[in-house]
Amino acid sequence: MSFLRRERRIRDFGAAWPAGTQVQIVAHCDDDLYFMNPAVHQALAAGAPTTTVYLTAGEADGRNVPYGVPDRSSHPVDHAGYAAARYNGIRSAYAEMVTGDRNSPWTTAPVRYGTATVDVAVLTAAPHVRLVFVSLEGQEAARAGDPPRAIDALWSGDIPWLAVLVPTGSALPAGQALTRDDLLDLLEEILAESKPSVVRVMDPDPDHTTYERGGAIRYSDHASHTAAAQFALHAVRRWQRRQGRATPPVESYRGYYNRHWPTNLTEAAFAVKRSILDTYGGTHGDRSGAVGCGDYLVGDQAHTTGYGQSTTQRYPGSTSWLRLQADGRLAAFAVLDGHAYVWRESQPGRGTWDEPQRLAGPGDLTPHLDVAAGPDGCLHLAAVRQPLTPSPRGQRRILVVASQATPNGPFGDWAELGNPADGGADATLRMREMGMPVLGVRPDGGLQVFVRNFGRGVSSRVQLKADVWEGWSDLGGSVVQEGLALAANRDGRLSLFAGTNQTVLRWDQQEDGAFAAPVAMLRREPTGPVTVTREHNGRLLLVFRTGPHGEVTVSRQTREGAWPSQPAAIGGDGGFGPVAAFSTPVKDGITLLAQRNDQGTLSLSRQPTGAGTSASWSPAGGMFLRSPSIAADATGALAVAVLGADGTLRVARQTGTGDAGFGEWAALPPIGGSRG
């Protein structure tokens, strides 16, 4: 598909509802292109007002010459010129994404935020698109024994300030230096000015690649990516506290670790992504100028890194957050501004909704919230608290659970269940890699929670009675990806599923309540989280994307409880992230799937239950964040819920008409009573 044809298709799909306003806060000029696209590109194509903030100058060694050039070390060092060339490249890339013309002009001028003056570039043809260049230095040589003068040292407090580099041709004042608070004030002011409906950041807690007990941990990601994410999250939370109302959802994206998992973008999606990266790399421009028109270290080699072929959310969210309460009302749950909120239908099956209610608790929750329903009608929530501290050894990541004591009743206080790394060597380092929880109800009525651990296996805790939990147990597994799935079999016993680099692992609960060792069950590698639903006959249906290009696949349990070794591919038009699945409990019902497609919008597929598959998908909504969720209302009609890119929760109900048999999308009441 040509670039222009693809642009037109994105625009058509994005018109279902407003695309919102977006802010990206990253370390380097290509972080958004490598790790957040196609999401940023899709929002730009839909006309979303956009501000992207680049915290560092990214001047590297000052030589804007491709690696591998024989005489590269002999080229003169020009840090200011290299920074300016990268800025030229990113302006060209955004111009191409927005207008289709990489040479579309910009106006760049100094703007003051707080105590800092930064360069702000505005796209002339689309003045709602802005790029902010803070230009903090990151390559200054330190004396022996001194901390590196880089943004991660500024975040941790190892250095009190960091100098601003003035790029060639910039009108920034010379001699600027920013403290940690200066940078937070700057970001907070940009957030207040932009009023975003979504903030995109990098991964604040990246996976490790090597670990020496009691010693150093080597991480998979660039330290500046991590520090930029910590700065961004802290600024969002400060802004929320000062304005006293809900802040926008935050989307977090993995960085270099993408190269260690199977790729998840379709060939068409990566072709567009690569084209934009090539523009940023200066492959189409005149290289004869004194500064340059791109980052020549990227050049036309973006496809060789292995991490641009995927887009992976650090917190993709569960698909369980829309639930039917015991009183017949649907309830939708979401984490915004670090707190959990619940929306409830005013009356069963009527489609009108009460104002959202904030659940009690200290806040600081990640965007993930898993919701489980017990046989008594009580609902249970599992989440992760993420207090932010500058010191790598002062971090805490805490699993928390809250439950209804009676059906339809209020939720109790969050119970802190800790972290699988508690008490171990380097616990405050290891606990940062705890995955997002899934929660299940055991046959005896007690809860059991499961998370990915530092060793990339699975850990679990079991509830013995209301406020008493067993300690952590290690269920084994290796190379487990983020995104566990859990379901009860027809006998009430639980089965847990997790994707790895090569297969899907399954843990089955035994008669004594313990879980057997994991078994590899499929010959296809998942390219993201797995989802499971129970069909009307009690058999489980497993749904996930598979390599190398994220095609949706399904695997259905046999009558005897076994699983086939080869899943069935059912298309899906690309996309990334979890696929929601829900099966109606009647024999002639359907299993409904909902997923993000290659246009960043929602697609639905009706699957027959019991046997057979369908490769038919229908577009059914606009761009959205996190993961969709599906439930049946009091009348038995299916309902699909998403968090729109404009920050609005929306629900569509099965009517028998319209796309995939669903009616118009209803916007749920906003937090605080105002959508502005």
XYZ file of N, CA, C and O in Angstrom, residues 267-435:
676
model
N 3.918 -6.208 7.758
C 4.872 -5.663 6.790
C 4.465 -4.260 6.357
O 5.309 -3.373 6.199
N 3.160 -4.054 6.157
C 2.682 -2.740 5.721
C 2.916 -1.690 6.795
O 3.359 -0.570 6.506
N 2.620 -2.028 8.060
C 2.799 -1.064 9.148
C 4.271 -0.714 9.327
O 4.630 0.456 9.524
N 5.146 -1.716 9.259
C 6.571 -1.419 9.427
C 7.123 -0.677 8.216
O 8.038 0.143 8.359
N 6.584 -0.921 7.033
C 7.054 -0.197 5.859
C 6.832 1.303 6.022
O 7.699 2.119 5.676
N 5.664 1.687 6.547
C 5.388 3.102 6.784
C 6.293 3.635 7.898
O 6.875 4.716 7.785
N 6.432 2.870 8.964
C 7.296 3.269 10.073
C 8.731 3.466 9.583
O 9.397 4.458 9.913
N 9.211 2.522 8.790
C 10.574 2.606 8.278
C 10.740 3.801 7.344
O 11.776 4.485 7.369
N 9.728 4.084 6.510
C 9.809 5.234 5.613
C 10.007 6.531 6.389
O 10.816 7.389 5.997
N 9.291 6.679 7.518
C 9.421 7.883 8.336
C 10.803 7.924 8.991
O 11.442 8.988 9.067
N 11.290 6.790 9.459
C 12.630 6.740 10.043
C 13.699 7.049 8.998
O 14.710 7.702 9.291
N 13.504 6.592 7.771
C 14.453 6.919 6.711
C 14.494 8.425 6.460
O 15.563 9.003 6.211
N 13.322 9.056 6.497
C 13.288 10.512 6.347
C 14.046 11.179 7.488
O 14.856 12.091 7.264
N 13.812 10.721 8.704
C 14.556 11.261 9.851
C 16.056 11.041 9.675
O 16.876 11.890 10.043
N 16.435 9.899 9.093
C 17.844 9.590 8.888
C 18.491 10.360 7.760
O 19.689 10.169 7.493
N 17.735 11.212 7.084
C 18.320 12.059 6.061
C 18.569 11.372 4.741
O 19.376 11.859 3.934
N 17.884 10.257 4.485
C 18.174 9.513 3.259
C 17.659 10.226 2.013
O 18.100 9.907 0.908
N 16.732 11.172 2.171
C 16.140 11.828 1.006
C 16.657 13.247 0.808
O 16.270 13.905 -0.153
N 17.500 13.728 1.710
C 17.858 15.139 1.690
C 19.235 15.412 1.113
O 20.003 14.512 0.786
N 19.535 16.694 1.011
C 20.826 17.165 0.522
C 21.818 17.145 1.678
O 21.636 17.838 2.672
N 22.884 16.373 1.542
C 23.874 16.249 2.615
C 25.041 17.215 2.448
O 26.059 17.083 3.134
N 24.918 18.153 1.557
C 26.045 19.043 1.298
C 26.094 20.237 2.238
O 27.067 20.978 2.247
N 25.036 20.464 3.022
C 25.001 21.619 3.900
C 25.972 21.491 5.057
O 26.493 20.412 5.371
N 26.209 22.595 5.732
C 27.170 22.606 6.832
C 26.675 21.796 8.022
O 27.471 21.212 8.757
N 25.356 21.744 8.240
C 24.798 21.050 9.403
C 24.256 19.679 9.025
O 24.548 18.675 9.679
N 23.465 19.603 7.975
C 22.863 18.329 7.591
C 21.364 18.353 7.804
O 20.817 19.223 8.485
N 20.714 17.380 7.238
C 19.251 17.355 7.267
C 18.726 16.072 7.874
O 17.649 15.616 7.542
N 19.478 15.453 8.773
C 19.007 14.232 9.402
C 20.074 13.600 10.259
O 21.209 14.083 10.355
N 19.685 12.502 10.907
C 20.591 11.747 11.766
C 21.221 10.647 10.918
O 20.631 9.592 10.702
N 22.439 10.876 10.462
C 23.064 9.948 9.527
C 23.512 8.655 10.196
O 23.798 7.678 9.506
N 23.574 8.623 11.534
C 23.841 7.358 12.211
C 22.662 6.404 12.049
O 22.826 5.188 12.087
N 21.455 6.958 11.898
C 20.287 6.140 11.576
C 20.255 5.879 10.076
O 20.144 4.744 9.618
N 20.371 6.961 9.288
C 20.398 6.818 7.839
C 19.258 5.965 7.328
O 18.100 6.146 7.715
N 19.585 4.998 6.464
C 18.565 4.079 5.958
C 18.683 2.707 6.607
O 18.236 1.702 6.050
N 19.264 2.677 7.822
C 19.515 1.405 8.498
C 18.592 1.157 9.689
O 18.882 0.318 10.540
N 17.484 1.881 9.783
C 16.578 1.708 10.927
C 16.037 0.285 11.014
O 15.744 -0.211 12.103
N 15.940 -0.383 9.873
C 15.376 -1.733 9.859
C 16.341 -2.773 10.412
O 15.946 -3.921 10.639
N 17.612 -2.404 10.633
C 18.607 -3.381 11.081
C 18.692 -3.502 12.597
O 19.366 -4.396 13.099
N 18.041 -2.617 13.331
C 18.192 -2.605 14.787
C 17.453 -3.738 15.480
O 17.839 -4.180 16.557
N 16.324 -4.179 14.874
C 15.536 -5.249 15.475
C 14.476 -4.775 16.439
O 13.609 -5.553 16.827
N 14.505 -3.495 16.859
C 13.485 -3.048 17.811
C 12.417 -2.165 17.179
O 11.378 -1.931 17.788
N 12.627 -1.672 15.962
C 11.595 -0.873 15.314
C 10.483 -1.695 14.710
O 9.417 -1.172 14.392
N 10.716 -3.005 14.557
C 9.712 -3.871 13.931
C 8.548 -4.186 14.858
O 7.611 -4.868 14.458
N 8.608 -3.711 16.084
C 7.537 -3.941 17.060
C 7.152 -2.635 17.735
O 7.957 -1.704 17.825
N 5.926 -2.587 18.204
C 5.464 -1.525 19.097
C 4.801 -2.221 20.276
O 3.828 -2.962 20.101
N 5.352 -2.012 21.475
C 4.917 -2.776 22.647
C 4.634 -1.842 23.805
O 5.517 -1.105 24.241
N 3.424 -1.883 24.309
C 3.070 -1.074 25.476
C 3.565 -1.750 26.752
O 3.420 -2.963 26.928
N 4.156 -0.964 27.622
C 4.618 -1.509 28.902
C 3.446 -1.952 29.758
O 3.528 -2.940 30.478
N 2.348 -1.211 29.699
C 1.144 -1.537 30.467
C -0.029 -1.611 29.487
O -0.810 -0.671 29.359
N -0.170 -2.716 28.771
C -1.229 -2.787 27.756
C -2.631 -2.789 28.337
O -3.599 -2.538 27.625
N -2.745 -3.063 29.631
C -4.061 -3.111 30.256
C -4.709 -4.465 30.106
O -4.412 -5.230 29.187
N -5.597 -4.785 31.011
C -6.321 -6.051 30.934
C -7.503 -5.898 29.984
O -7.858 -4.789 29.570
N -8.131 -7.019 29.642
C -9.366 -6.987 28.848
C -10.576 -7.352 29.712
O -11.645 -7.663 29.196
N -10.404 -7.288 31.044
C -11.453 -7.756 31.967
C -12.198 -6.618 32.657
O -12.984 -6.864 33.571
N -11.982 -5.356 32.224
C -12.412 -4.218 33.032
C -13.878 -3.818 32.844
O -14.369 -2.929 33.532
N -14.608 -4.467 31.934
C -16.060 -4.288 31.844
C -16.708 -5.542 32.413
O -16.468 -6.650 31.927
N -17.543 -5.385 33.451
C -18.111 -6.542 34.149
C -19.588 -6.323 34.439
O -20.056 -5.188 34.611
N -20.314 -7.441 34.540
C -21.713 -7.404 34.950
C -21.780 -7.619 36.450
O -21.279 -8.608 36.983
N -22.395 -6.660 37.147
C -22.564 -6.790 38.594
C -23.707 -7.748 38.923
O -24.534 -8.081 38.071
N -23.779 -8.141 40.191
C -24.827 -9.056 40.638
C -26.214 -8.448 40.478
O -27.204 -9.177 40.326
N -26.321 -7.112 40.511
C -27.637 -6.468 40.378
C -28.031 -6.236 38.924
O -29.040 -5.582 38.646
N -27.235 -6.753 37.968
C -27.582 -6.643 36.559
C -27.060 -5.400 35.867
O -27.272 -5.219 34.660
N -26.363 -4.536 36.593
C -25.794 -3.339 35.972
C -24.369 -3.613 35.511
O -23.603 -4.280 36.212
N -24.018 -3.090 34.342
C -22.633 -3.157 33.907
C -21.789 -2.177 34.705
O -22.250 -1.092 35.088
N -20.556 -2.554 34.962
C -19.607 -1.688 35.650
C -18.321 -1.654 34.837
O -17.820 -2.696 34.408
N -17.801 -0.460 34.584
C -16.550 -0.277 33.843
C -15.514 0.325 34.780
O -15.807 1.280 35.516
N -14.312 -0.222 34.760
C -13.240 0.207 35.648
C -12.069 0.753 34.833
O -11.770 0.245 33.742
N -11.403 1.773 35.353
C -10.223 2.313 34.681
C -9.348 3.014 35.707
O -9.837 3.520 36.728
N -8.041 3.038 35.419
C -7.097 3.805 36.230
C -6.794 5.101 35.500
O -6.331 5.096 34.359
N -7.097 6.220 36.140
C -6.746 7.542 35.657
C -6.140 8.311 36.825
O -6.538 8.122 37.972
N -5.194 9.170 36.533
C -4.437 9.940 37.530
C -3.957 9.084 38.696
O -3.877 9.539 39.833
N -3.638 7.829 38.428
C -3.099 6.955 39.465
C -4.129 6.352 40.389
O -3.782 5.594 41.295
N -5.410 6.644 40.187
C -6.486 6.113 41.023
C -7.418 5.244 40.182
O -7.564 5.452 38.969
N -8.073 4.294 40.833
C -9.057 3.445 40.168
C -10.432 4.110 40.248
O -10.839 4.612 41.301
N -11.151 4.091 39.129
C -12.498 4.644 39.043
C -13.445 3.561 38.544
O -13.040 2.650 37.816
N -14.718 3.701 38.906
C -15.734 2.783 38.406
C -16.926 3.586 37.897
O -17.366 4.550 38.539
N -17.415 3.218 36.712
C -18.654 3.740 36.139
C -19.687 2.625 36.213
O -19.388 1.463 35.876
N -20.905 2.933 36.606
C -21.958 1.921 36.682
C -23.178 2.385 35.894
O -23.506 3.582 35.875
N -23.842 1.421 35.253
C -25.104 1.730 34.597
C -26.109 2.250 35.635
O -26.133 1.789 36.784
N -26.935 3.176 35.206
C -27.966 3.693 36.109
C -29.014 2.635 36.406
O -29.484 2.507 37.541
N -29.391 1.874 35.372
C -30.340 0.778 35.515
C -29.873 -0.369 34.625
O -29.256 -0.142 33.579
N -30.195 -1.599 35.005
C -29.742 -2.735 34.195
C -30.226 -2.662 32.753
O -31.419 -2.467 32.495
N -29.289 -2.781 31.820
C -29.614 -2.891 30.411
C -30.140 -1.643 29.744
O -30.504 -1.682 28.566
N -30.177 -0.500 30.446
C -30.771 0.710 29.872
C -29.766 1.538 29.071
O -30.151 2.398 28.281
N -28.483 1.358 29.327
C -27.473 2.086 28.568
C -27.171 3.475 29.068
O -26.425 4.218 28.417
N -27.748 3.880 30.192
C -27.395 5.163 30.802
C -26.473 4.890 31.986
O -26.579 3.846 32.641
N -25.591 5.848 32.264
C -24.519 5.607 33.236
C -24.465 6.696 34.290
O -24.686 7.882 33.995
N -24.164 6.280 35.520
C -23.968 7.231 36.609
C -22.600 7.891 36.494
O -21.729 7.440 35.745
N -22.412 8.958 37.272
C -21.109 9.619 37.326
C -20.058 8.644 37.866
O -20.365 7.777 38.692
N -18.817 8.755 37.421
C -17.778 7.840 37.901
C -17.483 8.051 39.381
O -17.628 9.156 39.908
N -17.071 7.001 40.022
C -16.769 7.022 41.451
C -15.308 6.621 41.641
O -14.857 5.604 41.107
N -14.561 7.421 42.368
C -13.159 7.087 42.626
C -13.066 6.176 43.832
O -13.641 6.464 44.889
N -12.341 5.070 43.669
C -12.160 4.149 44.780
C -11.098 4.687 45.727
O -10.126 5.322 45.309
N -11.279 4.414 47.005
C -10.337 4.908 48.007
C -8.976 4.266 47.804
O -8.861 3.141 47.311
N -7.938 4.979 48.191
C -6.595 4.423 48.093
C -5.565 5.509 47.903
O -5.896 6.666 47.592
N -4.290 5.162 48.069
C -3.223 6.165 48.009
C -2.859 6.608 46.607
O -2.099 7.541 46.436
N -3.364 5.970 45.579
C -3.027 6.361 44.216
C -1.722 5.734 43.759
O -1.290 4.697 44.260
N -1.086 6.379 42.782
C 0.183 5.912 42.206
C 0.041 4.556 41.518
O 1.002 3.783 41.454
N -1.138 4.234 40.978
C -1.324 2.965 40.302
C -0.838 3.051 38.857
O -0.965 4.092 38.206
N -0.293 1.949 38.354
C -0.029 1.854 36.924
C -1.369 1.778 36.190
O -2.408 1.546 36.810
N -1.368 1.933 34.850
C -2.654 1.925 34.133
C -3.381 0.592 34.131
O -4.550 0.541 33.724
N -2.740 -0.485 34.569
C -3.340 -1.815 34.480
C -4.290 -2.076 35.652
O -3.974 -1.767 36.801
N -5.452 -2.674 35.356
C -6.412 -3.056 36.390
C -7.096 -4.332 35.937
O -7.757 -4.363 34.895
N -6.920 -5.416 36.699
C -7.577 -6.673 36.367
C -8.779 -6.856 37.282
O -8.705 -6.567 38.491
N -9.886 -7.329 36.718
C -11.139 -7.462 37.463
C -11.607 -8.910 37.368
O -11.702 -9.471 36.275
N -11.893 -9.516 38.510
C -12.390 -10.894 38.562
C -13.731 -10.914 39.281
O -13.980 -10.115 40.190
N -14.603 -11.838 38.874
C -15.922 -11.991 39.496
C -16.001 -13.350 40.167
O -15.653 -14.372 39.569
N -16.451 -13.367 41.420
C -16.624 -14.614 42.146
C -18.003 -15.202 41.919
O -18.925 -14.517 41.448
N -18.196 -16.457 42.260
C -19.507 -17.094 42.088
C -20.582 -16.462 42.959
O -21.777 -16.615 42.676
N -20.190 -15.737 44.007
C -21.161 -15.067 44.869
C -21.565 -13.703 44.335
O -22.371 -12.994 44.957
N -20.987 -13.285 43.193
C -21.328 -11.991 42.610
C -20.422 -10.857 43.039
O -20.555 -9.744 42.516
N -19.503 -11.113 43.967
C -18.569 -10.067 44.384
C -17.483 -9.873 43.327
O -17.029 -10.834 42.695
N -17.071 -8.629 43.137
C -15.999 -8.297 42.216
C -14.708 -8.036 42.989
O -14.735 -7.553 44.129
N -13.585 -8.330 42.342
C -12.273 -8.187 42.962
C -11.330 -7.513 41.971
O -11.375 -7.797 40.765
N -10.477 -6.626 42.463
C -9.569 -5.852 41.620
C -8.125 -6.143 42.005
O -7.809 -6.311 43.186
N -7.244 -6.156 41.002
C -5.809 -6.286 41.245
C -5.084 -5.227 40.431
O -5.404 -4.990 39.260
N -4.108 -4.576 41.051
C -3.369 -3.497 40.404
C -1.958 -3.460 40.981
O -1.602 -4.252 41.862
N -1.155 -2.516 40.493
C 0.216 -2.345 40.975
C 0.444 -0.884 41.305
O 0.195 0.001 40.473
N 0.904 -0.639 42.538
C 1.308 0.707 42.933
C 2.733 0.958 42.445
O 3.584 0.078 42.477
N 2.977 2.198 42.015
C 4.253 2.569 41.420
C 4.727 3.909 41.984
O 4.782 4.916 41.291
N 5.109 3.959 43.262
C 5.690 5.194 43.774
C 6.982 5.515 43.020
O 7.763 4.617 42.702
N 7.193 6.776 42.713
C 8.384 7.180 41.972
C 9.391 7.844 42.901
O 9.042 8.765 43.643
N 10.616 7.357 42.875
C 11.700 7.979 43.627
C 12.907 8.089 42.712
O 13.095 7.263 41.816
N 13.768 9.085 42.921
C 14.931 9.248 42.036
C 15.934 8.105 42.125
O 16.520 7.717 41.121
N 16.141 7.568 43.303
C 17.186 6.563 43.467
C 16.752 5.216 42.894
O 15.678 4.718 43.221
N 17.587 4.584 42.046
C 17.248 3.246 41.556
C 17.050 2.238 42.682
O 16.294 1.280 42.543
N 17.746 2.445 43.809
C 17.624 1.513 44.928
C 16.574 1.962 45.949
O 16.492 1.404 47.037
N 15.776 2.948 45.587
C 14.699 3.367 46.474
C 13.323 3.078 45.909
O 12.314 3.555 46.434
N 13.289 2.289 44.843
C 12.023 2.036 44.167
C 11.188 0.993 44.907
O 11.718 0.109 45.577
N 9.860 1.111 44.732
C 8.918 0.103 45.218
C 7.874 -0.125 44.143
O 7.386 0.822 43.523
N 7.556 -1.389 43.897
C 6.451 -1.746 43.022
C 5.635 -2.757 43.800
O 6.118 -3.847 44.124
N 4.381 -2.413 44.112
C 3.610 -3.132 45.117
C 2.311 -3.642 44.516
O 1.500 -2.866 43.984
N 2.084 -4.938 44.604
C 0.823 -5.536 44.173
C -0.260 -5.210 45.199
O -0.056 -5.382 46.404
N -1.421 -4.753 44.733
C -2.528 -4.422 45.629
C -3.813 -5.069 45.114
O -4.009 -5.242 43.904
N -4.687 -5.433 46.058
C -5.956 -6.088 45.741
C -7.060 -5.432 46.567
O -6.867 -5.127 47.757
N -8.215 -5.213 45.935
C -9.391 -4.689 46.641
C -10.603 -5.525 46.254
O -10.725 -5.962 45.109
N -11.523 -5.736 47.213
C -12.667 -6.626 46.979
C -13.947 -6.028 47.526
O -13.936 -5.212 48.463
N -15.054 -6.449 46.932
C -16.368 -6.194 47.514
C -16.642 -7.259 48.578
O -16.479 -8.456 48.314
N -17.048 -6.841 49.765
C -17.390 -7.806 50.808
C -18.752 -8.432 50.551
O -19.009 -9.578 50.944
N -19.638 -7.684 49.879
C -20.974 -8.181 49.519
C -21.250 -7.805 48.067
O -20.737 -6.798 47.572
N -22.049 -8.592 47.365
C -22.365 -8.251 45.976
C -22.953 -6.848 45.872
O -23.780 -6.445 46.697
N -22.478 -6.080 44.882
C -22.924 -4.707 44.608
C -22.479 -3.715 45.675
O -22.806 -2.522 45.588
N -21.758 -4.178 46.675
C -21.346 -3.295 47.761
C -20.105 -2.488 47.418
O -19.532 -2.610 46.331
N -19.662 -1.651 48.353
C -18.448 -0.855 48.132
C -17.207 -1.743 48.168
O -17.223 -2.841 48.737
N -16.142 -1.241 47.577
C -14.869 -1.951 47.629
C -14.136 -1.577 48.903
O -14.138 -0.414 49.337
N -13.513 -2.570 49.513
C -12.731 -2.318 50.701
C -11.409 -1.661 50.372
O -11.092 -1.375 49.216
N -10.610 -1.419 51.388
C -9.305 -0.804 51.190
C -8.397 -1.726 50.376
O -8.553 -2.955 50.388
N -7.456 -1.136 49.690
C -6.471 -1.912 48.954
C -5.570 -2.654 49.933
O -4.989 -2.058 50.829
N -5.464 -3.955 49.764
C -4.539 -4.765 50.564
C -3.221 -4.865 49.812
O -3.196 -5.236 48.628
N -2.122 -4.545 50.469
C -0.811 -4.593 49.831
C -0.231 -5.994 49.971
O -0.028 -6.492 51.080
N 0.041 -6.621 48.839
C 0.566 -7.989 48.819
C 2.052 -8.027 48.496
O 2.623 -9.109 48.356
N 2.674 -6.867 48.352
C 4.114 -6.828 48.156
C 4.527 -7.178 46.742
O 3.843 -6.872 45.764
N 5.665 -7.877 46.651
C 6.323 -8.110 45.373
C 7.106 -9.413 45.481
O 7.657 -9.715 46.540
N 7.168 -10.228 44.425
C 7.939 -11.469 44.519
C 9.395 -11.264 44.908
O 10.038 -12.182 45.421
N 9.934 -10.058 44.666
C 11.336 -9.787 44.991
C 11.547 -9.414 46.452
O 12.697 -9.270 46.879
N 10.482 -9.253 47.231
C 10.623 -8.829 48.632
C 11.562 -9.757 49.388
O 11.446 -10.985 49.312
N 12.492 -9.151 50.119
C 13.388 -9.929 50.967
C 14.579 -10.512 50.257
O 15.481 -11.070 50.897
N 14.636 -10.392 48.931
C 15.746 -10.968 48.190
C 16.876 -9.973 48.000
O 16.787 -8.795 48.372
N 17.962 -10.464 47.433
C 19.094 -9.591 47.143
C 18.685 -8.551 46.104
O 17.989 -8.854 45.140
N 19.090 -7.305 46.336
C 18.766 -6.213 45.421
C 17.267 -6.121 45.161
O 16.814 -5.916 44.030
N 16.475 -6.270 46.207
C 15.015 -6.325 46.047
C 14.467 -5.088 45.359
O 13.593 -5.176 44.496
N 15.004 -3.900 45.714
C 14.440 -2.678 45.152
C 14.794 -2.511 43.684
O 14.156 -1.708 42.990
N 15.805 -3.224 43.215
C 16.081 -3.232 41.786
C 15.237 -4.286 41.081
O 14.651 -4.043 40.029
N 15.157 -5.471 41.673
C 14.454 -6.583 41.042
C 12.946 -6.347 40.984
O 12.277 -6.776 40.033
N 12.388 -5.660 41.979
C 10.933 -5.525 42.032
C 10.385 -4.643 40.918
O 9.204 -4.713 40.590
N 11.231 -3.827 40.283
C 10.744 -2.937 39.234
C 10.233 -3.713 38.016
O 9.463 -3.188 37.223
N 10.671 -4.959 37.882
C 10.291 -5.733 36.703
C 9.100 -6.649 36.945
O 8.785 -7.485 36.096
N 8.443 -6.510 38.101
C 7.224 -7.279 38.310
C 6.206 -6.932 37.224
O 5.990 -5.763 36.903
N 5.569 -7.961 36.666
C 4.582 -7.745 35.625
C 3.232 -7.323 36.179
O 3.055 -7.130 37.388
